[in-house]
Coordinates of N, CA and C in Angstrom, one line a residue:
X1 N -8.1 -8.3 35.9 CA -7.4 -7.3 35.1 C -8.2 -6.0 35.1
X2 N -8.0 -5.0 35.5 CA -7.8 -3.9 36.0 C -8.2 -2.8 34.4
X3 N -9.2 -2.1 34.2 CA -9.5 -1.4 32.2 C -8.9 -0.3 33.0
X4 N -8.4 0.1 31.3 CA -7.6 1.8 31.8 C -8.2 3.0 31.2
X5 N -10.0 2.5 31.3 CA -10.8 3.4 30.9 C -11.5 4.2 31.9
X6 N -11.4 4.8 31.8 CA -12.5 5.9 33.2 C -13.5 5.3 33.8
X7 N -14.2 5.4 34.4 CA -15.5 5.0 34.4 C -16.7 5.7 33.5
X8 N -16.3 7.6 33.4 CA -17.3 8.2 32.7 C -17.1 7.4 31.3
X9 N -16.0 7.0 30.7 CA -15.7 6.4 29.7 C -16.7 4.7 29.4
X10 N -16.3 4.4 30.1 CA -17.0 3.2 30.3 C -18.6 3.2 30.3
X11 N -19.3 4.1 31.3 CA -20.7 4.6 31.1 C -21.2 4.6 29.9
X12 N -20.3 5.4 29.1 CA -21.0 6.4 27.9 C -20.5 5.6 26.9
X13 N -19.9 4.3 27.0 CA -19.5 3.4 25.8 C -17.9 3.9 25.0
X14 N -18.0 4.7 25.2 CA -16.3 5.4 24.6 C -15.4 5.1 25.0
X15 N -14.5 5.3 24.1 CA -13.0 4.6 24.4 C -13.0 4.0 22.9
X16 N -11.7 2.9 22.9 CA -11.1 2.4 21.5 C -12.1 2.1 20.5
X17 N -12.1 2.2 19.5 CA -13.2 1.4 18.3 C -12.6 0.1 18.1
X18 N -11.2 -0.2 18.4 CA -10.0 -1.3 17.4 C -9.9 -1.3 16.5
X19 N -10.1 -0.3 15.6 CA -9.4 0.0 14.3 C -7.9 0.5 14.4
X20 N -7.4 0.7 14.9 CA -5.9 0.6 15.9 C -5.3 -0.6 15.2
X21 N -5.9 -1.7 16.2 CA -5.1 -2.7 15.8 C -4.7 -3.6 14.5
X22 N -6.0 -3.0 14.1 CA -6.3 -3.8 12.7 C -5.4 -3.1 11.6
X23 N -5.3 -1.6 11.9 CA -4.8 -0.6 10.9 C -3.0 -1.4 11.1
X24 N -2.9 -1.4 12.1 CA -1.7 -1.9 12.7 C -1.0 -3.3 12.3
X25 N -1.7 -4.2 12.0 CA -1.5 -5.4 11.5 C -1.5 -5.3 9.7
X26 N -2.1 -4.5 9.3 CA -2.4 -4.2 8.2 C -1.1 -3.7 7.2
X27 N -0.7 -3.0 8.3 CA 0.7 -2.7 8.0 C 2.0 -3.2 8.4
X28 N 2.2 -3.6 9.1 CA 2.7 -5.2 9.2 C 2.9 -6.0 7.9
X29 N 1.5 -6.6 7.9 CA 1.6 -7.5 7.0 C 2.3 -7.3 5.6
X30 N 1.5 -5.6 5.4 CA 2.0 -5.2 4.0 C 3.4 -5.0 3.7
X31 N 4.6 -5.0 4.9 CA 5.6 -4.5 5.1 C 6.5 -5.5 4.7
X32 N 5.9 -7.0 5.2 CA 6.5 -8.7 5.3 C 6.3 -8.9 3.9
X33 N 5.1 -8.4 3.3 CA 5.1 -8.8 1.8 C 6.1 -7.9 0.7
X34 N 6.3 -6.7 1.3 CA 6.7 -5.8 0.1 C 8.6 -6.4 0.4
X35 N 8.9 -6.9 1.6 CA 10.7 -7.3 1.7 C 10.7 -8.2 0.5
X36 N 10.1 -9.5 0.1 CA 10.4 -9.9 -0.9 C 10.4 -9.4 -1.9
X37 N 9.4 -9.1 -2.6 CA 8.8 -8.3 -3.6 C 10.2 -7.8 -3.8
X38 N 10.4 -6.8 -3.2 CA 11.2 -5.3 -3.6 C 12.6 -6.4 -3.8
X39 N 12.9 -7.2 -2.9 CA 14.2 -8.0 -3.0 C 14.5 -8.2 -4.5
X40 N 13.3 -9.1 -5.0 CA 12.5 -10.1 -6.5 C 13.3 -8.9 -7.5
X41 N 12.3 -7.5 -7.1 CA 12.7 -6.5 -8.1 C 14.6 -5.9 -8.2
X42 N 14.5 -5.9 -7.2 CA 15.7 -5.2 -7.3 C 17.1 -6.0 -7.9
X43 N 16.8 -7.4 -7.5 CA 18.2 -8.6 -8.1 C 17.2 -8.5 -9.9
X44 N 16.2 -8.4 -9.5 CA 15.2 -8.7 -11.4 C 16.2 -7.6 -12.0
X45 N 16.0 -6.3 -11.9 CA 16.6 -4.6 -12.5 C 18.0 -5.0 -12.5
X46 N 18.7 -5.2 -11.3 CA 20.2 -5.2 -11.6 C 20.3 -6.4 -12.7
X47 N 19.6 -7.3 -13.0 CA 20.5 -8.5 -14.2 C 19.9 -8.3 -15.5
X48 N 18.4 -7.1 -15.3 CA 18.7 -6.5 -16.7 C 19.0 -5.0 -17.1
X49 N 20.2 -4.7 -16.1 CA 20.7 -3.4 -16.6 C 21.3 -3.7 -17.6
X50 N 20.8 -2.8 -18.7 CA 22.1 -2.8 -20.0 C 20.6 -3.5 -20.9
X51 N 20.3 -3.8 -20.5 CA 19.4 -5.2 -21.7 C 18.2 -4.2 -22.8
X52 N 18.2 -4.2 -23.8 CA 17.0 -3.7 -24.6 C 16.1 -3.9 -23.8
X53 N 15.1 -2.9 -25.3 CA 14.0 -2.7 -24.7 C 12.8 -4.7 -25.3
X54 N 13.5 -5.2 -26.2 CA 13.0 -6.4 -26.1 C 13.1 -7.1 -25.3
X55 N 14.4 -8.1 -24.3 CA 14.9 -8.6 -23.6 C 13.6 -8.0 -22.0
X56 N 13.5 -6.9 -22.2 CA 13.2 -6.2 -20.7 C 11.3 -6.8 -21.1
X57 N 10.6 -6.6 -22.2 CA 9.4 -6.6 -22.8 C 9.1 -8.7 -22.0
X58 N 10.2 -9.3 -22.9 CA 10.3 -10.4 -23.0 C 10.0 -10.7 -21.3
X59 N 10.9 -10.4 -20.5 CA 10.9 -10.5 -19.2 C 9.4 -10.2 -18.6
X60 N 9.4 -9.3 -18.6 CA 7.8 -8.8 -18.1 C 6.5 -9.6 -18.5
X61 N 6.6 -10.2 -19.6 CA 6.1 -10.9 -20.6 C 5.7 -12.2 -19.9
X62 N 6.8 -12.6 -19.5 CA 6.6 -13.9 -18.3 C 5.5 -13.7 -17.4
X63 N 4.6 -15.0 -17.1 CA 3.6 -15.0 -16.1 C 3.9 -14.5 -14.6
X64 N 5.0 -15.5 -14.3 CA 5.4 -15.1 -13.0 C 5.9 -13.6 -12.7
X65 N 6.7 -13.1 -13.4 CA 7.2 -11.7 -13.9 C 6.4 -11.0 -13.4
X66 N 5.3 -10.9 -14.3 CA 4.0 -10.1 -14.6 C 3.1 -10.5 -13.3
X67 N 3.2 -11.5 -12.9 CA 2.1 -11.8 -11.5 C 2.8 -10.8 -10.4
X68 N 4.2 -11.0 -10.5 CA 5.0 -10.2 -9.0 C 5.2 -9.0 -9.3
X69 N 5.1 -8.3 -10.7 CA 5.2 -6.8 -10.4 C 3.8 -6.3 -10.0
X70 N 3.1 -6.8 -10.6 CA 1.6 -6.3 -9.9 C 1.4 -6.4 -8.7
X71 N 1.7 -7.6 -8.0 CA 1.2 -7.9 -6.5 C 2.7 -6.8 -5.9
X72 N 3.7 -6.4 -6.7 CA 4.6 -5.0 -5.7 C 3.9 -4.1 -6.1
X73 N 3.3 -3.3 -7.5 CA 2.9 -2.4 -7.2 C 1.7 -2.4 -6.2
X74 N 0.7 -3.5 -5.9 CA -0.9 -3.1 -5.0 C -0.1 -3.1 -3.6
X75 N 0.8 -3.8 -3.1 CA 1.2 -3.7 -2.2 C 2.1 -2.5 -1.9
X76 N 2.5 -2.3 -2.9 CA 3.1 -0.6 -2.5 C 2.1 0.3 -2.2
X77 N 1.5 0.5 -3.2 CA 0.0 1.7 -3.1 C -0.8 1.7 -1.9
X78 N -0.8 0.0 -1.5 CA -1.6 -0.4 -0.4 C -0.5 0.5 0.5
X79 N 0.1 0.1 1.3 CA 1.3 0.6 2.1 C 1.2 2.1 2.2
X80 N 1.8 2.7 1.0 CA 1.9 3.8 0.9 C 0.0 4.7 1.6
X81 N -0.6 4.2 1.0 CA -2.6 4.7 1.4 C -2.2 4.3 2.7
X82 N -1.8 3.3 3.5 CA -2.1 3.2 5.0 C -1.0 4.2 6.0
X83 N 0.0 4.2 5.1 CA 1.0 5.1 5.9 C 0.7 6.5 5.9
X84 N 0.4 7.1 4.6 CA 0.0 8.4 4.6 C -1.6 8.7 5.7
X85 N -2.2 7.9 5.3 CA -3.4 7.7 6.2 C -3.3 8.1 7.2
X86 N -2.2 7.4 8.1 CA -2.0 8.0 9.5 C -1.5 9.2 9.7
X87 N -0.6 9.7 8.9 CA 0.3 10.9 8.6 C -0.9 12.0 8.8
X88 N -1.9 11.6 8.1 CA -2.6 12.9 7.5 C -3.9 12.8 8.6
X89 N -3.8 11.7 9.7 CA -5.1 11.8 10.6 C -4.2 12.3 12.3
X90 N -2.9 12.5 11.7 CA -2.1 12.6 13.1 C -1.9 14.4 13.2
X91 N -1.6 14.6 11.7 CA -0.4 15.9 11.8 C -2.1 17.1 11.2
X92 N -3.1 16.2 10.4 CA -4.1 17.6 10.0 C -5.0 17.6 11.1
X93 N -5.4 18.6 11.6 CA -6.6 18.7 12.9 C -7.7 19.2 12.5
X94 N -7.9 20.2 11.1 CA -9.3 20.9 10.7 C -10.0 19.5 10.3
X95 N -10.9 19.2 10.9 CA -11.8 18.2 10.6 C -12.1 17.7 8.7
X96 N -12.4 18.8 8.3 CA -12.8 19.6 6.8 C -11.9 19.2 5.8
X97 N -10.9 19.6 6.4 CA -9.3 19.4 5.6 C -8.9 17.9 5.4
X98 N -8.7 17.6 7.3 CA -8.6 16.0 7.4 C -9.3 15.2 6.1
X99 N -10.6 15.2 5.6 CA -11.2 14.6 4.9 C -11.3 14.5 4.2
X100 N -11.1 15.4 3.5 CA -10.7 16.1 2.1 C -9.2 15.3 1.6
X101 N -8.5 16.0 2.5 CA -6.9 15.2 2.1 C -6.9 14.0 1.8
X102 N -8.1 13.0 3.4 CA -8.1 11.8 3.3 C -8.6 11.2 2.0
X103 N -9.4 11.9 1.2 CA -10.1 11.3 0.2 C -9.2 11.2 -1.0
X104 N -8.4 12.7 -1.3 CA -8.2 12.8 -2.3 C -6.3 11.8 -2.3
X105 N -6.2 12.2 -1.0 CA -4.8 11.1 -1.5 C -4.9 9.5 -1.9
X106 N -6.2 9.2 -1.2 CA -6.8 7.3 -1.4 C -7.1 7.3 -3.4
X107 N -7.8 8.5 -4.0 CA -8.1 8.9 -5.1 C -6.9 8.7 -6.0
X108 N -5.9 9.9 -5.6 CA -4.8 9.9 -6.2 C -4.1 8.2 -6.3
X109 N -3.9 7.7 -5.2 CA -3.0 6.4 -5.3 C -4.1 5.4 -6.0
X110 N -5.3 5.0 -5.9 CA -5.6 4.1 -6.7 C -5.4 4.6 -7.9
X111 N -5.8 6.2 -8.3 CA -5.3 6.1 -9.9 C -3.7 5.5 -10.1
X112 N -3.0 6.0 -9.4 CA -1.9 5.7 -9.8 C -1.0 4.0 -9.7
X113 N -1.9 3.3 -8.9 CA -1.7 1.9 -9.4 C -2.5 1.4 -10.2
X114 N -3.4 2.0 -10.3 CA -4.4 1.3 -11.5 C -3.5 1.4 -12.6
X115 N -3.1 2.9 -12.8 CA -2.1 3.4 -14.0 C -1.0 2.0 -14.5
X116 N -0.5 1.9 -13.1 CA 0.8 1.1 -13.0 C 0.2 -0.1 -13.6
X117 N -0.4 -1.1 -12.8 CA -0.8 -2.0 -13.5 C -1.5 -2.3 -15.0
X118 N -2.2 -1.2 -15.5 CA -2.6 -1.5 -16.5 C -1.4 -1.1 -17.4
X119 N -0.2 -0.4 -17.2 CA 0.8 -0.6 -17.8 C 1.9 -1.5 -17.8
X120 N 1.6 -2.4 -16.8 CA 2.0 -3.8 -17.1 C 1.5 -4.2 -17.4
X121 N 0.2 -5.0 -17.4 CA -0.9 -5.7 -18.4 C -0.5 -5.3 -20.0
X122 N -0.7 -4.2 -20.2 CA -0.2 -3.7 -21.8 C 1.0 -4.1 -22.2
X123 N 2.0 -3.6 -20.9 CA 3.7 -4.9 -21.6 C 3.6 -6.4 -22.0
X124 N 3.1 -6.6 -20.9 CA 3.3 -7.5 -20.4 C 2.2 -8.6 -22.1
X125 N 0.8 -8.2 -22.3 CA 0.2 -8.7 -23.5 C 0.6 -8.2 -24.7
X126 N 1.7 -7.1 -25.0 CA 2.3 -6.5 -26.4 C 1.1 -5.5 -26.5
X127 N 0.2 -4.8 -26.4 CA -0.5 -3.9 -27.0 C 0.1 -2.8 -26.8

């Protein structure tokens, strides 16, 4: 089998890292997890449209409940960080910028599932 790397390439060690692939599977995977999840949620929301704010408290309250909204929001955030990820290492080119953005969007989204989650934890234990 025949590499479709240069030879100067080949010399000088360069060419793929395989973080490619991995980033690649990564998202995959997260994609196969979030179809249920989001399914779970969405038949969950339609059967308590209409319902108080007890009834909805009660629900979340549940272990299982409370296990699968968490594991949709990490998996969302997750998703969301790897997709933008690429967005922002495809379309920004100032080196400076790229890393900056990269940082602060990875910043932004953990706060904002941490947010999520500890505001299910708080439903979910009555505090």
């Amino acid at each position: 089998m025949s590499s479709l790397r240069s030879p100067l390439g080949r010399a000088l060690g360069q060419g793929s890292t395989g973080e490619g692939a991995h980033h690649w599977w990564l998202m995959r995977l997260s994609s196969v997890a979030m179809v249920p999840l989001m399914l779970w949620l969405m038949f969950s929301l339609a059967a308590l449209a209409g319902a108080d704010h007890a009834t909805v408290t009660a629900w979340l309250a549940f272990p299982l409940n409370t296990t699968l909204m968490i594991l949709a929001v990490a998996t969302l955030f997750f998703h969301a960080n790897m997709g933008l990820q690429v967005i922002i290492e495809d379309y920004v080119h100032h080196a400076g910028l790229k890393f900056t953005t990269l940082i602060a969007v990875k910043f932004a989204l953990i706060l904002l599932a941490v947010t999520g989650i500890v505001a299910i934890l708080r439903i979910a234990f009555g505090s």
